[in-house]
PDB file of C-alpha atoms in Angstrom:
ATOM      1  CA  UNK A   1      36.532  -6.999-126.761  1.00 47.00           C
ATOM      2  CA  UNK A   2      32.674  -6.198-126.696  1.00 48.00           C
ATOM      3  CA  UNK A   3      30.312  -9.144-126.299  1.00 50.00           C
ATOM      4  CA  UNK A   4      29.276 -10.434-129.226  1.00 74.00           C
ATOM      5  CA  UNK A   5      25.806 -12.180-128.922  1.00 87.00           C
ATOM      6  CA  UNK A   6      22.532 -10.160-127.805  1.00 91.00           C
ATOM      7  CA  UNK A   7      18.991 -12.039-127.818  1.00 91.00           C
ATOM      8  CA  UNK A   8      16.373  -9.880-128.116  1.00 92.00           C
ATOM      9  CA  UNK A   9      12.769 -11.808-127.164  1.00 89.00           C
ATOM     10  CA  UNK A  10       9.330 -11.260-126.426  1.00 84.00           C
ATOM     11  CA  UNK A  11       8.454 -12.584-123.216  1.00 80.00           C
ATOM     12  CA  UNK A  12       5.241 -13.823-122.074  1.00 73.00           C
ATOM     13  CA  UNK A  13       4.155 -10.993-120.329  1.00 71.00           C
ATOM     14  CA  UNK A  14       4.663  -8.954-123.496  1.00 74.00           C
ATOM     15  CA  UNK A  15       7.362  -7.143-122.314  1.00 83.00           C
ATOM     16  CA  UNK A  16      10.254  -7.226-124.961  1.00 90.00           C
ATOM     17  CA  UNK A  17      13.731  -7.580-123.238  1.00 91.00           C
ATOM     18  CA  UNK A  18      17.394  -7.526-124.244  1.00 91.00           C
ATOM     19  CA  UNK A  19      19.943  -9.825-123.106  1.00 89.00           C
ATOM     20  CA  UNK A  20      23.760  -9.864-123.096  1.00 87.00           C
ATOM     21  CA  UNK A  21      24.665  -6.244-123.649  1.00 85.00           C
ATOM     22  CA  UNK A  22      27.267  -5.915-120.794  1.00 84.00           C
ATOM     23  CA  UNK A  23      29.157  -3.748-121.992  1.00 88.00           C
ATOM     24  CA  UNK A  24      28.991   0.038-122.187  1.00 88.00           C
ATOM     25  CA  UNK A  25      28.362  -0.020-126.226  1.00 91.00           C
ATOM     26  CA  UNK A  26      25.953  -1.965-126.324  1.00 90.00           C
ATOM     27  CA  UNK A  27      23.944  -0.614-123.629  1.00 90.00           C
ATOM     28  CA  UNK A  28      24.390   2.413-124.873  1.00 91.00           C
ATOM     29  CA  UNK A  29      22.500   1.670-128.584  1.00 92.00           C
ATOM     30  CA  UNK A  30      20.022  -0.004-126.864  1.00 92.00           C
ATOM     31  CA  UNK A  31      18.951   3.036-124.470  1.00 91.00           C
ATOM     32  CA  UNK A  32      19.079   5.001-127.929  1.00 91.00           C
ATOM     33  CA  UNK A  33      16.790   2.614-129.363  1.00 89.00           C
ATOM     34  CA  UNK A  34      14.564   3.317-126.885  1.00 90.00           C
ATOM     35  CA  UNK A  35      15.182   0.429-124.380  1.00 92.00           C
ATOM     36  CA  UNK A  36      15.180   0.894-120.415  1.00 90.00           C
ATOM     37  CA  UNK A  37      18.457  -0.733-119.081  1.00 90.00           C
ATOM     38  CA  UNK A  38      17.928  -2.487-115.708  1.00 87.00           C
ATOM     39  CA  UNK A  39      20.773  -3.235-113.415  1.00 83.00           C
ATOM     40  CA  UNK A  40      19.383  -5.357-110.271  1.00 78.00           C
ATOM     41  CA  UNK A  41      20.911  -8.585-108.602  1.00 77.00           C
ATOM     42  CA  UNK A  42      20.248 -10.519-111.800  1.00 74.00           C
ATOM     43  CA  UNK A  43      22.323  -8.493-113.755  1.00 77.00           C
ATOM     44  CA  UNK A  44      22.114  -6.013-116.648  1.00 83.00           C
ATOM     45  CA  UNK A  45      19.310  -6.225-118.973  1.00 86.00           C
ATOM     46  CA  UNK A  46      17.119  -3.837-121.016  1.00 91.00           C
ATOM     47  CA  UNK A  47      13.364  -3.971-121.719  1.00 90.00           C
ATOM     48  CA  UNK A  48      10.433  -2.372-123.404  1.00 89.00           C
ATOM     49  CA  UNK A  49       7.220  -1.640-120.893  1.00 82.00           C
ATOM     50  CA  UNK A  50       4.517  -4.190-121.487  1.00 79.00           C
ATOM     51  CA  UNK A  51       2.120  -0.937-122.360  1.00 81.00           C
ATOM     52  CA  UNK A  52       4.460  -0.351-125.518  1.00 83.00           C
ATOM     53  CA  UNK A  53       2.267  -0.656-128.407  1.00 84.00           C
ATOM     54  CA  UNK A  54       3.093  -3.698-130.130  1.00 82.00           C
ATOM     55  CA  UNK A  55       4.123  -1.466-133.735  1.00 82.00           C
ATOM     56  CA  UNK A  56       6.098   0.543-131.371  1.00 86.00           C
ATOM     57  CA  UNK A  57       8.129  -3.146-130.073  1.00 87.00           C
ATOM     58  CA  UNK A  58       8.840  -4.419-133.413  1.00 88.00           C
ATOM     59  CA  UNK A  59      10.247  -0.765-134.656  1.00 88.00           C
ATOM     60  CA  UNK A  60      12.412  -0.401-131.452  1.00 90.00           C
ATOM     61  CA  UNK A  61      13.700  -3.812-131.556  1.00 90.00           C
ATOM     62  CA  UNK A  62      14.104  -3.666-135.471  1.00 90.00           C
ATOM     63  CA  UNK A  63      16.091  -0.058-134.542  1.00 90.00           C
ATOM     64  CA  UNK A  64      18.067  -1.668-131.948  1.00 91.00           C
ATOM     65  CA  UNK A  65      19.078  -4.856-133.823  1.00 91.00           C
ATOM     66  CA  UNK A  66      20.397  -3.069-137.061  1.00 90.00           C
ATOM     67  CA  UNK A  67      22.620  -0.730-134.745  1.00 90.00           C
ATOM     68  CA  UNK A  68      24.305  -3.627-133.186  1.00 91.00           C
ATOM     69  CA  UNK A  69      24.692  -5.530-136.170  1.00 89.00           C
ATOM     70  CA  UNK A  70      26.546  -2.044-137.629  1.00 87.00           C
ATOM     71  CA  UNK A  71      28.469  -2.454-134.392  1.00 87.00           C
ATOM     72  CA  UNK A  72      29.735  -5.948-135.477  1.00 87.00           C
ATOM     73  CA  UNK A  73      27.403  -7.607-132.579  1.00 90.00           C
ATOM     74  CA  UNK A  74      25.251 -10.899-133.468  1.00 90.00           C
ATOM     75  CA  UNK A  75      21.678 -10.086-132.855  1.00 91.00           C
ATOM     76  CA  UNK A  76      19.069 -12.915-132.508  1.00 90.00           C
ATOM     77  CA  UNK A  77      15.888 -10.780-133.099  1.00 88.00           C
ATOM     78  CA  UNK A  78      12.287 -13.367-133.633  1.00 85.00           C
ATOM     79  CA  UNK A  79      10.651 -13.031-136.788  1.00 82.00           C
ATOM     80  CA  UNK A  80       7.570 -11.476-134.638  1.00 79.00           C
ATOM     81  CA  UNK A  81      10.143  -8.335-133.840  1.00 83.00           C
ATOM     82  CA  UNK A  82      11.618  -7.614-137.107  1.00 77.00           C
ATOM     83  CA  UNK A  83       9.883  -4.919-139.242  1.00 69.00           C
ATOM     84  CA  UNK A  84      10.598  -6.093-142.798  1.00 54.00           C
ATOM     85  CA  UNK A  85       8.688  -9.449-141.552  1.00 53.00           C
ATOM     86  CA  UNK A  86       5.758  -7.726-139.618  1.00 50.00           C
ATOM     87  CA  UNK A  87       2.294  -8.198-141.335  1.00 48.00           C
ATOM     88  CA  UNK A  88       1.017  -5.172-143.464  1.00 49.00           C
ATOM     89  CA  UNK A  89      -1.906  -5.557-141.057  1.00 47.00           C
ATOM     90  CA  UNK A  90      -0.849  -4.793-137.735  1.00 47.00           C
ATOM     91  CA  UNK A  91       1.395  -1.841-139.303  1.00 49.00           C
ATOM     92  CA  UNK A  92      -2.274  -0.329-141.006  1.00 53.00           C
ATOM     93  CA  UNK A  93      -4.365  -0.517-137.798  1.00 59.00           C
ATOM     94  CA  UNK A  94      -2.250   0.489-134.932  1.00 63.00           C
ATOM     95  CA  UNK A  95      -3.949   0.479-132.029  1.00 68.00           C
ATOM     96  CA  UNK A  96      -6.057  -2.492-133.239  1.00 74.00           C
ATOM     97  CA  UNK A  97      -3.435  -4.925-134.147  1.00 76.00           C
ATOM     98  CA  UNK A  98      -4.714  -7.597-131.076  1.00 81.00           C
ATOM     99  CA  UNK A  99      -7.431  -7.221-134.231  1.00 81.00           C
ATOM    100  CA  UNK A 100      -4.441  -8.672-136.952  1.00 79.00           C
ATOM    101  CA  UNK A 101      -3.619 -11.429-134.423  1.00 81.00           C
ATOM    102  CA  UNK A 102      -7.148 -12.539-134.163  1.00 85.00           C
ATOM    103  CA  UNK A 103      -7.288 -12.401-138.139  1.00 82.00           C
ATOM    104  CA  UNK A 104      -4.153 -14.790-138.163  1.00 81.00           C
ATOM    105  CA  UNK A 105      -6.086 -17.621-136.119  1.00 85.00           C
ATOM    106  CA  UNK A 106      -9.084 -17.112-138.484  1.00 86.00           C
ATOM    107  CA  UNK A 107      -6.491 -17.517-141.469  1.00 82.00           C
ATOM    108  CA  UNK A 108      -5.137 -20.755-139.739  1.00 81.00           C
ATOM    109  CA  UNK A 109      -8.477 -21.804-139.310  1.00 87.00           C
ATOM    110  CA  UNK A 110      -9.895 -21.581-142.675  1.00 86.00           C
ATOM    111  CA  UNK A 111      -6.675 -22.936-143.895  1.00 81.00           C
ATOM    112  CA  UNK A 112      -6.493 -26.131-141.874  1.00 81.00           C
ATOM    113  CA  UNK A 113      -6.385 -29.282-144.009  1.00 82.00           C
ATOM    114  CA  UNK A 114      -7.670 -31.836-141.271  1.00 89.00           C
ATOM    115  CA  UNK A 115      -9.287 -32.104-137.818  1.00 87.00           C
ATOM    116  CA  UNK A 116      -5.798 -32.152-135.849  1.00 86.00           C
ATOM    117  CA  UNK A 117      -4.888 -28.815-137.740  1.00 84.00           C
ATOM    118  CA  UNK A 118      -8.343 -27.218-137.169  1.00 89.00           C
ATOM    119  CA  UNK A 119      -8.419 -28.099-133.081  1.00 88.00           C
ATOM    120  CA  UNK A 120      -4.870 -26.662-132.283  1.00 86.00           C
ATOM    121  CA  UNK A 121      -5.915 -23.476-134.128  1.00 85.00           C
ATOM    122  CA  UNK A 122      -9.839 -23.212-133.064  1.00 90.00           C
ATOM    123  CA  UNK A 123      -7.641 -24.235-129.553  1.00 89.00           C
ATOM    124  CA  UNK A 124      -6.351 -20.085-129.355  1.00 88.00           C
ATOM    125  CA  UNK A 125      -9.879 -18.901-128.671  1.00 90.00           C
ATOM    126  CA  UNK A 126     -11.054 -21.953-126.579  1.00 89.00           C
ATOM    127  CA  UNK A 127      -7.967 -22.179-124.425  1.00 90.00           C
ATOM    128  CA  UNK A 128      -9.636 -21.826-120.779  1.00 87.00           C
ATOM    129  CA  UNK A 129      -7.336 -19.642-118.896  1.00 86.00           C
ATOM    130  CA  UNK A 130      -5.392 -18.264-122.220  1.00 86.00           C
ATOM    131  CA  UNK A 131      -7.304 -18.575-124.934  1.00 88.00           C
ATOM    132  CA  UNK A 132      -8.602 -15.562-126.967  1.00 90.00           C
ATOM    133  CA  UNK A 133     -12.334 -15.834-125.767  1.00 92.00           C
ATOM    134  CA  UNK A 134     -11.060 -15.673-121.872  1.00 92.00           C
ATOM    135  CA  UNK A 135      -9.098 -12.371-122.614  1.00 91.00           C
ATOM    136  CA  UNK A 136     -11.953 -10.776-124.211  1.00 93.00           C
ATOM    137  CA  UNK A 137     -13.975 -11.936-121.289  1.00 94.00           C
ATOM    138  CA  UNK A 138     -12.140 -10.458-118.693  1.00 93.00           C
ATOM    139  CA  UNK A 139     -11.534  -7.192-121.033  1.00 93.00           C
ATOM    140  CA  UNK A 140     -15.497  -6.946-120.673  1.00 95.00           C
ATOM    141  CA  UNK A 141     -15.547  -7.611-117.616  1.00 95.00           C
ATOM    142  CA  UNK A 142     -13.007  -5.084-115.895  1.00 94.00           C
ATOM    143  CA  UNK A 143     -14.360  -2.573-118.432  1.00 95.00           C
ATOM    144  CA  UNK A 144     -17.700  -3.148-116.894  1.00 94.00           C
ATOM    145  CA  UNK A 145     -15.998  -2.385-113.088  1.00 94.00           C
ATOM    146  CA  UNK A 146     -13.837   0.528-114.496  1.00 94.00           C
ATOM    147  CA  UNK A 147     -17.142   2.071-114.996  1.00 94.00           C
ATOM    148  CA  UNK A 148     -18.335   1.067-111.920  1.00 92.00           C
ATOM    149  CA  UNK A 149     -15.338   2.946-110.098  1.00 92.00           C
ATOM    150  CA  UNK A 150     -14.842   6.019-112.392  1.00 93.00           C
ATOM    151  CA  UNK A 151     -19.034   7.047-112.258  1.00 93.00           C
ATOM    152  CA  UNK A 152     -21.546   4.697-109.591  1.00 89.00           C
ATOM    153  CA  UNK A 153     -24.270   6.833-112.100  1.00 93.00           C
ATOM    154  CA  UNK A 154     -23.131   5.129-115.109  1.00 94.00           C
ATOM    155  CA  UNK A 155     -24.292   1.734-113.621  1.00 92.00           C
ATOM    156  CA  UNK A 156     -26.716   1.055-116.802  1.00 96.00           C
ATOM    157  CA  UNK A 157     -23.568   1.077-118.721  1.00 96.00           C
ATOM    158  CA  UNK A 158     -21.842  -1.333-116.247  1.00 94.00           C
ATOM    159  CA  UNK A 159     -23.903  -3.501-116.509  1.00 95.00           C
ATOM    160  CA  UNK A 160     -24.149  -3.934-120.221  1.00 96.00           C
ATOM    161  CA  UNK A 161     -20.271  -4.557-120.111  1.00 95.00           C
ATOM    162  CA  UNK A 162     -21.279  -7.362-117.679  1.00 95.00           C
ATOM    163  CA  UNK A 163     -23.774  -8.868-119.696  1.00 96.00           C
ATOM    164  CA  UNK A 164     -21.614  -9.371-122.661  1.00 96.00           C
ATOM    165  CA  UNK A 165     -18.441 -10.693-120.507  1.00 95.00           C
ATOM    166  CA  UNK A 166     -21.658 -13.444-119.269  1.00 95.00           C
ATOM    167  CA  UNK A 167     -22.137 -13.766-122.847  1.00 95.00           C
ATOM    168  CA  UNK A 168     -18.455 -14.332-124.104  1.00 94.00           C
ATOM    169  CA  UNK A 169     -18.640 -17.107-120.880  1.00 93.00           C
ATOM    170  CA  UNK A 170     -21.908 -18.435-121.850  1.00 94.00           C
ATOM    171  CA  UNK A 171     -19.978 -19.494-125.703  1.00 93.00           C
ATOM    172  CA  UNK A 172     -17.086 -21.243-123.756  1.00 91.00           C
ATOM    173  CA  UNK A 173     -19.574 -23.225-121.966  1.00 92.00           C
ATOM    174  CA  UNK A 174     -21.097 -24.446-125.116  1.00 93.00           C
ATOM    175  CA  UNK A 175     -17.681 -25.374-126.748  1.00 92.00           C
ATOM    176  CA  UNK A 176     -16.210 -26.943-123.601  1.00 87.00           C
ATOM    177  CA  UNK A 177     -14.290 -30.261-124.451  1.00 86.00           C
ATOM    178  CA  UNK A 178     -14.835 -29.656-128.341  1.00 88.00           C
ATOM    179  CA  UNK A 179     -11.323 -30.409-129.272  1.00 83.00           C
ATOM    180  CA  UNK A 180     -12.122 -34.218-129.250  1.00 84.00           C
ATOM    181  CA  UNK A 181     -15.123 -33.747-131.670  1.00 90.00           C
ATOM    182  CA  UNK A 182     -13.011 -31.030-133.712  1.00 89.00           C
ATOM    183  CA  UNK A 183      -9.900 -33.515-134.149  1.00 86.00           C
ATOM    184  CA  UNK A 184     -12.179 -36.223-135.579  1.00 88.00           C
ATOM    185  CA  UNK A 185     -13.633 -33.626-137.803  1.00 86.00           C
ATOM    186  CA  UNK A 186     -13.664 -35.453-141.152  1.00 77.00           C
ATOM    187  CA  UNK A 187     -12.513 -39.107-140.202  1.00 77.00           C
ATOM    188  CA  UNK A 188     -15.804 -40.651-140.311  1.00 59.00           C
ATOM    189  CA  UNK A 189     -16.346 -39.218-143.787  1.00 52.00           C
ATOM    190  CA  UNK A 190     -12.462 -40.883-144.810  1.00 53.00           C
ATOM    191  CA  UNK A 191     -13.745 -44.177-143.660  1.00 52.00           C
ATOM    192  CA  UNK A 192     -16.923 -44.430-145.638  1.00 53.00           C
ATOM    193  CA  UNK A 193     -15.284 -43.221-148.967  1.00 52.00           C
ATOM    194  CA  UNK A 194     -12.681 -45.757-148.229  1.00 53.00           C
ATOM    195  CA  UNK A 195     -15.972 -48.556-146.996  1.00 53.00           C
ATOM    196  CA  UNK A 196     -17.331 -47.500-150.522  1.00 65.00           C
ATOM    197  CA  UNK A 197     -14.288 -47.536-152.533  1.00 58.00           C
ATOM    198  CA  UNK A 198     -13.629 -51.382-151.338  1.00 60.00           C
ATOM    199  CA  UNK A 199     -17.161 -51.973-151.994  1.00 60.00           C
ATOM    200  CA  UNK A 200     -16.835 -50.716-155.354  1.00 58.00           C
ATOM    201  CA  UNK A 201     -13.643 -52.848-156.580  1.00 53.00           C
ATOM    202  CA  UNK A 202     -15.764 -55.866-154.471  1.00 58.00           C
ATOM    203  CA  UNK A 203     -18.474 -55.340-156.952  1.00 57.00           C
ATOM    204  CA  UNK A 204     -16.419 -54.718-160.019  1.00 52.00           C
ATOM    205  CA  UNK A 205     -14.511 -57.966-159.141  1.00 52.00           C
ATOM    206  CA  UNK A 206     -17.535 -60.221-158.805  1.00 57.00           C
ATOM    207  CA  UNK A 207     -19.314 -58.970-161.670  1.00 58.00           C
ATOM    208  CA  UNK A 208     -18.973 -62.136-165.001  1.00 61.00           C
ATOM    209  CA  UNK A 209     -16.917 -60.674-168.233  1.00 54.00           C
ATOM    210  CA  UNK A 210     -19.533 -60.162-170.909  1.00 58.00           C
ATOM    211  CA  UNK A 211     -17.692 -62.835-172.662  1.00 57.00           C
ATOM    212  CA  UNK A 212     -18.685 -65.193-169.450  1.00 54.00           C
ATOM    213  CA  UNK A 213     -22.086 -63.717-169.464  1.00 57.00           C
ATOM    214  CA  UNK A 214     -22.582 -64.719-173.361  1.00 58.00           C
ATOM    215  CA  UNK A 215     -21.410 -68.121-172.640  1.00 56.00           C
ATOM    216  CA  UNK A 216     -23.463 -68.793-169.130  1.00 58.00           C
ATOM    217  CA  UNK A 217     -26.981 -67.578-171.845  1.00 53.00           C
ATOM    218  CA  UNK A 218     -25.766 -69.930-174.407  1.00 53.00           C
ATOM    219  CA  UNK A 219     -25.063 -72.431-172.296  1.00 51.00           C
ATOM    220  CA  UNK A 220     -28.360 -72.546-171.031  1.00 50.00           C
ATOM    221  CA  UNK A 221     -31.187 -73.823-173.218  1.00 54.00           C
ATOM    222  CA  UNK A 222     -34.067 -71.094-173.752  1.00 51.00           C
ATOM    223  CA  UNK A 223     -37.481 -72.039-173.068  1.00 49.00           C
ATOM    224  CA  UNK A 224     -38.119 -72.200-176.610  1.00 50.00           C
ATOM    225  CA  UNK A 225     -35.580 -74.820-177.566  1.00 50.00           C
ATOM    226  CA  UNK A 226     -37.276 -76.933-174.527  1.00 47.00           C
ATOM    227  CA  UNK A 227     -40.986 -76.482-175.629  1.00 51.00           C
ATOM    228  CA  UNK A 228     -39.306 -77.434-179.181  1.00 49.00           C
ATOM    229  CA  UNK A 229     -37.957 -80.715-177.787  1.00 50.00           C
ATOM    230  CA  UNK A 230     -40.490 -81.650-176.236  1.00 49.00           C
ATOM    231  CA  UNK A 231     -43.153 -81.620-179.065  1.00 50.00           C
ATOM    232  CA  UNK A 232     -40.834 -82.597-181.876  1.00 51.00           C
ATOM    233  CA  UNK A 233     -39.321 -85.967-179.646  1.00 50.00           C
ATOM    234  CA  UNK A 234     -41.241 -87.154-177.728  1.00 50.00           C
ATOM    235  CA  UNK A 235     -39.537 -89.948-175.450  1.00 51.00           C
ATOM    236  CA  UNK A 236     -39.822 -93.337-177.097  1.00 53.00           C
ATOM    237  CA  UNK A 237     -41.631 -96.192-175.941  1.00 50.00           C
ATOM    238  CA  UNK A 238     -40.512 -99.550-176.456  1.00 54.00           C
ATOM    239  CA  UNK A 239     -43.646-101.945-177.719  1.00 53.00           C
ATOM    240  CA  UNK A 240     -44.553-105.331-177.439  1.00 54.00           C
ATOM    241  CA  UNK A 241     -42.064-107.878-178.967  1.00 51.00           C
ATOM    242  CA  UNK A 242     -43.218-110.253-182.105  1.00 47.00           C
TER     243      UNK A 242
END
């Protein structure tokens, strides 16, 4: 009896690898998927190069998974591998889909509801060692030498490959340790609409009824009424006795 689980993952590298296929059947639909089988001290396993485009992953993985599955195998296959589940995007631009990943974190971005939400996904470009920014950084940067070693002559062009890797590092130093501000994002604008809400009810609960205003007014005898008094009875005086 054939084994009946497979897992295949994307690892960190980016390599995509296949694990639990030890027997012959299974290896054998996952070489005609496209998969390099690997038989070393630990063990059988098959893998995709980390220079596989990442279209070409998800449609050998997809390929792989729905042949064992018709082989009566259970397949766990990630989301990020299945075709059916793939973005539109990173189907459309091929070689630029690093471009539909980047337009996922601006998605997450624009869709965060609150300061937490915005710093873990503004956190992908500002990570320090694997954060978007830092990979485009060193991108520049070994472009930059590539040019260096493939023509000395093109050393103009160098160097504007530097310049804009010192750039890219010049923007993490100005949003270095932002993720404090960024998670407060929008508290101290909570706790003044809550200051002014209890404000609000404060006032509303101090100011009289108008029936308690009319009676305070009434209550209290109008300049008028006391100039009237005054004139009209005047204080009596008691006078000598006969």
């Amino acid at each position: 009896m054939p084994a009946r689980s497979i897992t295949i993952t994307s690892e960190f590298s980016g390599s995509v690898v296949a694990k639990g296929a030890t027997d012959d059947l299974s290896a054998q639909l996952l070489r005609h998927a496209g998969f390099q089988q690997i038989d070393d001290w630990h063990g059988r396993r098959h893998r995709l190069p980390t220079t596989t485009p990442l279209a070409d992953k998800v449609a050998v993985a997809t390929h792989a998974a729905e042949m064992l599955r018709a082989a009566r195998y259970e397949v766990d296959l990630p989301p990020s591998l299945e075709t059916a589940r793939m973005s539109p995007s990173v189907h459309s631009l091929g070689l630029y889909a690093v471009g539909a990943e980047l337009l996922k974190i601006t998605d997450r971005i624009r869709a965060a509801e609150n300061g937490a939400a915005l710093q873990q996904a503004v956190e992908q470009l500002l990570h320090p060692e694997h954060g978007a920014l830092e990979r485009v950084r060193e991108a520049l940067e070994a472009a930059g030498e590539q040019v260096n070693d493939l023509d000395e002559e093109a050393y103009a062009l160098a160097d504007r490959f530097g310049f804009a890797s010192e750039f890219v590092s010049s923007a993490q130093a100005e949003l270095v340790d932002s993720g404090a501000e960024l998670r407060q994002v929008g508290t101290a604008s909570k706790v003044h609409a809550v200051a002014r809400t209890l404000s609000g009810h404060q006032g509303a609960a101090l100011t009289p009824s108008p029936a308690a205003a009319k009676a305070n007014v009434s209550s209290v005898p109008s300049s008028e009424t006391a100039q009237s008094n005054t004139a009209g009875h005047s204080p009596r005086v008691p006078g000598p006795r006969r």
